Amino acid sequence: MPKIFGFILQGNTRGMKISVILSRFPYPLEKGDKLRIYHQIRLLQKEHQVQIIAVTESKPEPEHIQELEKISSEIHFYPLQKSNQIWQLFQAFFKGLPLQLGYFFQPQLFKDLPKLLKEFGTETAYFQLPRTAPYARDLKIRKVIDYQDTFSQGMYRQYKKSNLLLKPLLWMEYKRMQRYEAKILDRFDASTIISEQDRELIQHPKRDQIKIVRNGVDFEFFHPNPRIEKSFDLVFVGNMSYPPNILAAEFLVNEILPKLKSEPKVLIAGANPHKRVEKLSSHQVVISGWLDDIREAYWKSKIFIAPMKIGTGLQNKLLEAMSIGLPCITTPLANNALQAPKSSISIGESSDELAQAIEKLLQNPNQIKHQGELGRKFVHQEFSWEAAIKPLNEILQG
């Protein structure tokens, strides 16, 4: 039996009792799903009592637990066991389910969950990502699922870009996830997703019932810092083991930079750089890896670029860069979810178009400043976490 860890904390006694079921321990904030749920919990706890129940791939660090103790009433986490994961993957394969459901399924949590919810007095259980949906089976309380984005479409875009050996596996996972995303919609009392673009990709006749709950950005944290010298011309930030970010980094270095007349200094920053990303390091390109304060990457750079070729959902990195006041360059794919006006962002599809956008800004410091100011104004108007949490609060209260 796996070792279970739980912390019952002092918190407010107002509002509802909400249990949040997660497939990852939501700290540190190096992944988009962690960032989204962390700020949702942080703001929900101001009005309600929030219980965190998370599956983890390893035991969290004490300081990470302490960060969550500040924003919740109760914490339980269940480390996954490698031997069990192999068996669960085997079962998912033969049941025709997405493999990621097997990878993240913890049988002991499934067994304990009704008791944990009952003891806490849960009124609404909030499940993040379809991979947590199996835990909701047979629960008799109000259940809400957050798709976040359309995972099946992300798998499809990876399939399109993958090598021949991986294509059959990715195609299988894409089709299975597509069916599963549609299937679970009827199992929950309400559902949420990050953008209209992602909602349209759910293959269900009642997909319009899925409510849009956007992300936000912490404006007080992600602020301009003119005192720090700009030592890089371009910066790209993200979890560098995530396939869409790996492909974007390779696209930037191998296809966009060679098209430039100048030789800009480039910083690629973010946790867990894949070997393919590390190979991009050169006299022109710096691969920083994990930074204790990711703002340093933004502050040291003149322009933010996110040349996304695959991926779904809203790119938090764009919100952060714009909040800091950096002019941003990205692809239509990324801006479809963001919906930033053309005056506040530069858009390009091909390597030629993106290279032209870079040259245009580098040659015009006034345009760098002007576009950065417009971008910052845009995200401040449209993407506060406080505004983003209002529809979720209403949904959770039913």
Short mmCIF file of C-alpha atoms in Angstrom, two decimals:
data_model
loop_
_atom_site.label_atom_id
_atom_site.label_comp_id
_atom_site.label_asym_id
_atom_site.label_seq_id
_atom_site.Cartn_x
_atom_site.Cartn_y
_atom_site.Cartn_z
CA MET A 1 0.00 0.00 0.00
CA PRO A 2 1.39 3.47 -0.88
CA LYS A 3 2.14 5.89 1.89
CA ILE A 4 -0.51 8.64 2.12
CA PHE A 5 0.25 12.10 3.44
CA GLY A 6 -2.35 14.50 4.82
CA PHE A 7 -2.37 17.93 6.46
CA ILE A 8 -5.39 19.49 8.16
CA LEU A 9 -4.85 23.23 8.44
CA GLN A 10 -6.47 26.25 10.00
CA GLY A 11 -8.58 28.20 7.52
CA ASN A 12 -11.69 30.30 7.22
CA THR A 13 -15.04 28.77 8.12
CA ARG A 14 -17.09 30.70 5.59
CA GLY A 15 -18.56 29.74 2.24
CA MET A 16 -18.67 26.27 0.74
CA LYS A 17 -16.44 23.27 1.24
CA ILE A 18 -14.77 22.50 -2.10
CA SER A 19 -12.49 19.53 -2.78
CA VAL A 20 -10.02 19.84 -5.66
CA ILE A 21 -8.78 16.56 -7.20
CA LEU A 22 -5.52 16.83 -9.16
CA SER A 23 -3.19 14.64 -11.20
CA ARG A 24 -0.17 16.68 -10.08
CA PHE A 25 0.90 18.38 -6.87
CA PRO A 26 0.24 22.03 -7.82
CA TYR A 27 3.58 23.51 -6.79
CA PRO A 28 6.12 24.69 -7.99
CA LEU A 29 4.45 26.54 -10.85
CA GLU A 30 6.52 25.22 -13.76
CA LYS A 31 3.57 23.79 -15.73
CA GLY A 32 0.45 25.48 -17.07
CA ASP A 33 -2.03 23.21 -15.28
CA LYS A 34 -0.30 23.88 -11.96
CA LEU A 35 -0.33 27.63 -12.51
CA ARG A 36 -4.04 27.61 -13.37
CA ILE A 37 -5.19 25.55 -10.38
CA TYR A 38 -2.84 27.26 -7.90
CA HIS A 39 -4.35 30.68 -8.54
CA GLN A 40 -7.87 29.28 -8.65
CA ILE A 41 -7.36 27.66 -5.23
CA ARG A 42 -5.68 30.80 -3.87
CA LEU A 43 -8.70 32.95 -4.71
CA LEU A 44 -11.37 30.36 -3.89
CA GLN A 45 -9.90 29.95 -0.39
CA LYS A 46 -10.66 33.61 0.33
CA GLU A 47 -14.39 32.82 0.25
CA HIS A 48 -14.55 29.07 0.80
CA GLN A 49 -12.74 26.15 2.44
CA VAL A 50 -10.64 24.22 -0.08
CA GLN A 51 -9.34 20.69 0.30
CA ILE A 52 -6.49 19.68 -2.04
CA ILE A 53 -6.25 16.00 -3.02
CA ALA A 54 -3.39 15.31 -5.43
CA VAL A 55 -1.61 12.43 -7.08
CA THR A 56 2.15 12.96 -7.18
CA GLU A 57 4.98 11.28 -9.07
CA SER A 58 7.26 11.83 -6.06
CA LYS A 59 6.91 13.18 -2.54
CA PRO A 60 6.74 17.02 -2.67
CA GLU A 61 9.45 19.11 -1.07
CA PRO A 62 8.56 20.54 2.40
CA GLU A 63 8.79 24.11 1.09
CA HIS A 64 6.33 23.28 -1.68
CA ILE A 65 3.86 21.88 0.84
CA GLN A 66 4.28 25.04 2.91
CA GLU A 67 3.30 27.19 -0.09
CA LEU A 68 0.04 25.28 -0.43
CA GLU A 69 -0.62 25.42 3.31
CA LYS A 70 -0.95 29.20 2.86
CA ILE A 71 -3.84 28.89 0.40
CA SER A 72 -5.88 25.84 1.48
CA SER A 73 -7.70 24.27 4.42
CA GLU A 74 -6.55 20.67 3.98
CA ILE A 75 -3.99 18.80 1.84
CA HIS A 76 -3.72 15.11 0.91
CA PHE A 77 -1.30 13.66 -1.61
CA TYR A 78 -0.83 10.16 -2.97
CA PRO A 79 2.54 9.24 -4.52
CA LEU A 80 2.32 6.99 -7.57
CA GLN A 81 4.09 3.63 -7.56
CA LYS A 82 5.99 2.61 -10.70
CA SER A 83 4.95 -1.03 -10.42
CA ASN A 84 1.30 -0.03 -10.17
CA GLN A 85 1.61 2.40 -13.10
CA ILE A 86 2.71 -0.41 -15.41
CA TRP A 87 -0.34 -2.46 -14.45
CA GLN A 88 -2.68 0.51 -14.84
CA LEU A 89 -1.20 1.33 -18.27
CA PHE A 90 -1.77 -2.29 -19.29
CA GLN A 91 -5.39 -2.11 -18.16
CA ALA A 92 -6.03 1.21 -19.91
CA PHE A 93 -4.63 -0.18 -23.15
CA PHE A 94 -6.93 -3.20 -23.19
CA LYS A 95 -9.97 -1.20 -22.06
CA GLY A 96 -9.55 1.21 -24.96
CA LEU A 97 -8.90 4.15 -22.64
CA PRO A 98 -6.28 6.91 -23.04
CA LEU A 99 -2.97 5.67 -21.67
CA GLN A 100 -2.53 8.80 -19.58
CA LEU A 101 -5.57 7.75 -17.53
CA GLY A 102 -3.71 4.60 -16.56
CA TYR A 103 -0.46 6.43 -15.88
CA PHE A 104 -2.07 8.85 -13.41
CA PHE A 105 -4.55 6.47 -11.76
CA GLN A 106 -3.90 5.73 -8.09
CA PRO A 107 -6.17 2.87 -6.86
CA GLN A 108 -5.73 3.80 -3.19
CA LEU A 109 -6.96 7.33 -3.88
CA PHE A 110 -9.98 5.94 -5.73
CA LYS A 111 -10.75 3.81 -2.67
CA ASP A 112 -10.18 6.61 -0.14
CA LEU A 113 -11.82 9.50 -1.99
CA PRO A 114 -15.44 9.03 -0.79
CA LYS A 115 -14.22 8.95 2.83
CA LEU A 116 -11.99 12.03 2.38
CA LEU A 117 -14.87 14.01 0.87
CA LYS A 118 -17.31 12.91 3.55
CA GLU A 119 -14.96 13.77 6.43
CA PHE A 120 -14.26 17.20 4.95
CA GLY A 121 -17.97 17.82 4.33
CA THR A 122 -17.45 18.44 0.62
CA GLU A 123 -20.30 20.16 -1.21
CA THR A 124 -18.64 20.31 -4.66
CA ALA A 125 -15.78 18.20 -6.00
CA TYR A 126 -13.71 19.97 -8.67
CA PHE A 127 -11.65 17.69 -10.94
CA GLN A 128 -8.79 19.15 -12.98
CA LEU A 129 -8.14 17.54 -16.39
CA PRO A 130 -9.92 14.53 -17.95
CA ARG A 131 -7.28 12.18 -16.51
CA THR A 132 -8.87 12.69 -13.06
CA ALA A 133 -12.38 11.84 -14.29
CA PRO A 134 -12.16 8.13 -13.26
CA TYR A 135 -12.06 9.20 -9.60
CA ALA A 136 -15.50 10.83 -9.95
CA ARG A 137 -17.25 7.54 -10.66
CA ASP A 138 -20.10 6.74 -8.24
CA LEU A 139 -19.71 9.96 -6.23
CA LYS A 140 -23.12 11.30 -5.18
CA ILE A 141 -22.17 14.96 -4.71
CA ARG A 142 -21.95 17.84 -7.19
CA LYS A 143 -19.06 17.25 -9.61
CA VAL A 144 -17.33 19.75 -11.90
CA ILE A 145 -14.62 18.91 -14.46
CA ASP A 146 -12.07 21.38 -15.86
CA TYR A 147 -10.88 20.21 -19.28
CA GLN A 148 -8.39 23.13 -19.20
CA ASP A 149 -7.72 22.65 -22.91
CA THR A 150 -8.41 20.00 -25.54
CA PHE A 151 -5.83 17.29 -24.85
CA SER A 152 -6.89 15.25 -27.87
CA GLN A 153 -6.01 18.10 -30.21
CA GLY A 154 -2.64 18.42 -28.54
CA MET A 155 -2.03 14.73 -29.17
CA TYR A 156 -3.08 15.16 -32.81
CA ARG A 157 -0.63 18.00 -33.36
CA GLN A 158 2.13 15.92 -31.77
CA TYR A 159 1.17 13.07 -34.10
CA LYS A 160 1.52 15.35 -37.15
CA LYS A 161 5.03 16.37 -36.09
CA SER A 162 6.29 13.03 -34.75
CA ASN A 163 8.56 10.44 -36.34
CA LEU A 164 7.20 7.27 -37.96
CA LEU A 165 7.89 5.09 -34.92
CA LEU A 166 5.72 7.20 -32.60
CA LYS A 167 2.90 7.95 -35.04
CA PRO A 168 0.80 4.80 -34.37
CA LEU A 169 0.95 5.32 -30.59
CA LEU A 170 0.11 9.04 -30.80
CA TRP A 171 -2.75 8.41 -33.25
CA MET A 172 -4.20 5.81 -30.88
CA GLU A 173 -3.93 8.18 -27.90
CA TYR A 174 -5.47 11.02 -29.93
CA LYS A 175 -8.53 8.98 -30.95
CA ARG A 176 -9.00 7.51 -27.47
CA MET A 177 -8.72 10.90 -25.79
CA GLN A 178 -11.09 12.46 -28.31
CA ARG A 179 -13.74 9.84 -27.48
CA TYR A 180 -13.09 10.13 -23.74
CA GLU A 181 -13.37 13.93 -23.70
CA ALA A 182 -16.82 13.62 -25.25
CA LYS A 183 -17.88 10.72 -23.03
CA ILE A 184 -17.17 12.38 -19.69
CA LEU A 185 -19.14 15.55 -20.46
CA ASP A 186 -22.37 13.78 -19.46
CA ARG A 187 -20.87 12.44 -16.21
CA PHE A 188 -20.41 15.82 -14.54
CA ASP A 189 -22.86 18.44 -13.33
CA ALA A 190 -20.82 21.20 -14.98
CA SER A 191 -17.64 21.58 -17.00
CA THR A 192 -15.13 24.30 -17.83
CA ILE A 193 -12.45 24.97 -20.43
CA ILE A 194 -9.94 27.73 -21.08
CA SER A 195 -11.09 29.15 -24.44
CA GLU A 196 -13.78 29.08 -27.11
CA GLN A 197 -11.20 27.67 -29.52
CA ASP A 198 -10.69 24.63 -27.30
CA ARG A 199 -14.39 24.16 -26.63
CA GLU A 200 -15.12 23.89 -30.34
CA LEU A 201 -12.78 20.90 -30.55
CA ILE A 202 -14.75 18.78 -28.04
CA GLN A 203 -16.66 16.23 -30.11
CA HIS A 204 -19.99 16.41 -28.27
CA PRO A 205 -23.34 17.87 -29.45
CA LYS A 206 -23.74 19.69 -26.12
CA ARG A 207 -20.24 21.17 -26.02
CA ASP A 208 -21.70 24.70 -25.82
CA GLN A 209 -22.70 23.86 -22.25
CA ILE A 210 -19.00 23.88 -21.31
CA LYS A 211 -18.29 27.20 -19.60
CA ILE A 212 -15.26 29.32 -20.47
CA VAL A 213 -12.95 29.96 -17.49
CA ARG A 214 -9.87 31.81 -18.66
CA ASN A 215 -6.48 32.12 -17.05
CA GLY A 216 -5.14 35.29 -15.57
CA VAL A 217 -1.80 36.81 -14.72
CA ASP A 218 -0.44 38.10 -11.42
CA PHE A 219 0.16 41.76 -12.30
CA GLU A 220 1.87 42.59 -9.01
CA PHE A 221 4.39 39.79 -9.55
CA PHE A 222 4.93 40.15 -13.32
CA HIS A 223 5.80 43.83 -13.55
CA PRO A 224 8.37 45.82 -15.57
CA ASN A 225 11.82 46.31 -14.07
CA PRO A 226 13.70 49.00 -16.01
CA ARG A 227 16.67 48.81 -13.63
CA ILE A 228 17.85 45.49 -15.08
CA GLU A 229 20.04 45.70 -18.18
CA LYS A 230 18.78 44.04 -21.37
CA SER A 231 21.46 41.45 -22.14
CA PHE A 232 19.33 39.38 -24.59
CA ASP A 233 17.46 40.40 -27.71
CA LEU A 234 15.00 37.48 -27.68
CA VAL A 235 13.64 35.24 -24.97
CA PHE A 236 11.47 32.12 -25.03
CA VAL A 237 10.18 30.72 -21.72
CA GLY A 238 8.42 27.48 -20.82
CA ASN A 239 8.72 23.96 -19.48
CA MET A 240 11.41 22.72 -21.86
CA SER A 241 10.52 19.05 -21.57
CA TYR A 242 7.02 19.72 -22.95
CA PRO A 243 6.83 18.65 -26.63
CA PRO A 244 5.19 21.87 -27.97
CA ASN A 245 7.92 23.94 -26.30
CA ILE A 246 10.68 21.65 -27.58
CA LEU A 247 9.39 22.02 -31.14
CA ALA A 248 9.02 25.79 -30.73
CA ALA A 249 12.61 26.11 -29.48
CA GLU A 250 13.92 24.06 -32.41
CA PHE A 251 11.82 26.08 -34.85
CA LEU A 252 13.23 29.31 -33.42
CA VAL A 253 16.89 28.29 -33.51
CA ASN A 254 17.00 26.10 -36.63
CA GLU A 255 14.56 27.86 -38.94
CA ILE A 256 13.90 31.43 -37.79
CA LEU A 257 17.33 32.65 -36.63
CA PRO A 258 19.09 31.67 -39.90
CA LYS A 259 16.68 33.99 -41.76
CA LEU A 260 17.77 37.06 -39.79
CA LYS A 261 20.26 39.54 -41.16
CA SER A 262 21.43 40.33 -37.63
CA GLU A 263 22.63 37.84 -35.02
CA PRO A 264 20.46 38.47 -31.95
CA LYS A 265 21.38 37.07 -28.56
CA VAL A 266 18.74 34.50 -27.53
CA LEU A 267 17.74 33.14 -24.12
CA ILE A 268 15.71 29.92 -23.82
CA ALA A 269 14.63 29.60 -20.18
CA GLY A 270 12.57 27.06 -18.27
CA ALA A 271 12.55 23.87 -16.24
CA ASN A 272 13.82 20.45 -17.33
CA PRO A 273 15.36 21.24 -20.75
CA HIS A 274 15.14 18.19 -23.00
CA LYS A 275 18.32 16.93 -24.67
CA ARG A 276 16.99 18.28 -27.96
CA VAL A 277 16.77 21.74 -26.37
CA GLU A 278 20.22 21.49 -24.78
CA LYS A 279 21.68 20.75 -28.22
CA LEU A 280 20.51 24.20 -29.37
CA SER A 281 23.05 25.92 -27.11
CA SER A 282 25.65 28.03 -28.96
CA HIS A 283 27.55 31.31 -28.77
CA GLN A 284 24.27 32.95 -29.81
CA VAL A 285 21.77 30.83 -27.82
CA VAL A 286 21.82 30.40 -24.04
CA ILE A 287 19.85 27.53 -22.45
CA SER A 288 19.39 28.54 -18.82
CA GLY A 289 17.35 25.65 -17.41
CA TRP A 290 15.39 26.24 -14.22
CA LEU A 291 15.43 29.76 -12.79
CA ASP A 292 14.39 30.46 -9.20
CA ASP A 293 12.73 33.64 -10.45
CA ILE A 294 11.51 33.33 -14.04
CA ARG A 295 10.98 37.09 -14.20
CA GLU A 296 14.74 37.50 -14.62
CA ALA A 297 14.49 35.89 -18.06
CA TYR A 298 11.86 38.41 -19.12
CA TRP A 299 13.57 41.41 -17.50
CA LYS A 300 16.91 40.70 -19.20
CA SER A 301 15.35 40.55 -22.69
CA LYS A 302 14.05 43.04 -25.24
CA ILE A 303 11.48 40.86 -27.07
CA PHE A 304 9.50 37.76 -26.17
CA ILE A 305 8.90 35.17 -28.88
CA ALA A 306 6.65 32.10 -28.69
CA PRO A 307 6.78 30.41 -32.12
CA MET A 308 4.26 27.70 -31.21
CA LYS A 309 3.57 25.10 -33.90
CA ILE A 310 1.54 22.67 -31.78
CA GLY A 311 -0.23 22.85 -28.43
CA THR A 312 -3.61 23.91 -27.12
CA GLY A 313 -5.05 26.32 -24.61
CA LEU A 314 -3.93 29.76 -23.56
CA GLN A 315 -0.18 30.38 -23.37
CA ASN A 316 0.57 31.69 -19.88
CA LYS A 317 4.02 32.70 -21.03
CA LEU A 318 2.47 35.31 -23.34
CA LEU A 319 0.36 36.74 -20.50
CA GLU A 320 3.43 37.00 -18.27
CA ALA A 321 5.63 38.61 -20.92
CA MET A 322 2.95 41.14 -21.86
CA SER A 323 2.30 41.99 -18.21
CA ILE A 324 6.03 42.71 -17.80
CA GLY A 325 5.84 45.03 -20.82
CA LEU A 326 7.73 42.99 -23.40
CA PRO A 327 6.60 43.19 -27.02
CA CYS A 328 5.53 39.69 -28.06
CA ILE A 329 5.84 37.73 -31.29
CA THR A 330 3.86 34.53 -31.76
CA THR A 331 1.92 32.36 -34.20
CA PRO A 332 -1.81 32.46 -35.07
CA LEU A 333 -2.21 29.17 -33.18
CA ALA A 334 -1.20 30.80 -29.88
CA ASN A 335 -3.05 34.06 -30.47
CA ASN A 336 -6.33 32.34 -31.35
CA ALA A 337 -6.83 31.61 -27.65
CA LEU A 338 -5.34 34.93 -26.48
CA GLN A 339 -7.23 37.13 -28.98
CA ALA A 340 -4.79 40.01 -28.61
CA PRO A 341 -5.35 42.86 -31.09
CA LYS A 342 -2.73 43.25 -33.84
CA SER A 343 -1.58 46.56 -32.39
CA SER A 344 -0.40 44.84 -29.20
CA ILE A 345 1.26 41.72 -30.63
CA SER A 346 3.18 40.59 -33.72
CA ILE A 347 1.86 37.50 -35.54
CA GLY A 348 3.63 35.26 -38.05
CA GLU A 349 3.06 31.73 -39.32
CA SER A 350 6.16 30.90 -41.33
CA SER A 351 9.81 31.27 -40.40
CA ASP A 352 10.06 34.14 -42.92
CA GLU A 353 7.12 36.01 -41.36
CA LEU A 354 8.44 35.55 -37.83
CA ALA A 355 11.95 36.62 -38.86
CA GLN A 356 10.52 39.78 -40.44
CA ALA A 357 8.63 40.56 -37.22
CA ILE A 358 11.86 40.20 -35.20
CA GLU A 359 13.86 42.43 -37.56
CA LYS A 360 11.12 45.07 -37.55
CA LEU A 361 11.17 45.36 -33.78
CA LEU A 362 14.96 45.13 -33.34
CA GLN A 363 15.43 47.95 -35.83
CA ASN A 364 12.90 50.19 -34.09
CA PRO A 365 13.38 50.73 -30.32
CA ASN A 366 10.36 53.05 -30.22
CA GLN A 367 8.17 50.28 -31.62
CA ILE A 368 9.51 47.89 -28.97
CA LYS A 369 8.40 50.30 -26.27
CA HIS A 370 5.05 51.15 -27.88
CA GLN A 371 4.00 47.55 -28.58
CA GLY A 372 5.10 46.51 -25.08
CA GLU A 373 2.93 49.21 -23.51
CA LEU A 374 -0.11 48.22 -25.60
CA GLY A 375 0.35 44.55 -24.73
CA ARG A 376 0.59 45.33 -21.03
CA LYS A 377 -2.57 47.42 -21.20
CA PHE A 378 -4.40 44.61 -23.02
CA VAL A 379 -3.64 41.88 -20.47
CA HIS A 380 -4.41 44.19 -17.54
CA GLN A 381 -7.84 44.84 -19.01
CA GLU A 382 -8.66 41.25 -19.99
CA PHE A 383 -6.71 38.77 -17.84
CA SER A 384 -6.81 39.42 -14.12
CA TRP A 385 -7.09 36.29 -11.96
CA GLU A 386 -9.82 38.00 -9.95
CA ALA A 387 -11.97 38.38 -13.07
CA ALA A 388 -11.15 34.85 -14.24
CA ILE A 389 -12.29 33.28 -10.96
CA LYS A 390 -15.79 34.83 -10.95
CA PRO A 391 -17.42 32.39 -13.45
CA LEU A 392 -15.71 29.44 -11.76
CA ASN A 393 -17.02 30.54 -8.37
CA GLU A 394 -20.56 30.64 -9.75
CA ILE A 395 -20.19 27.22 -11.40
CA LEU A 396 -18.87 25.56 -8.26
CA GLN A 397 -21.76 26.98 -6.24
CA GLY A 398 -24.22 25.62 -8.81
#
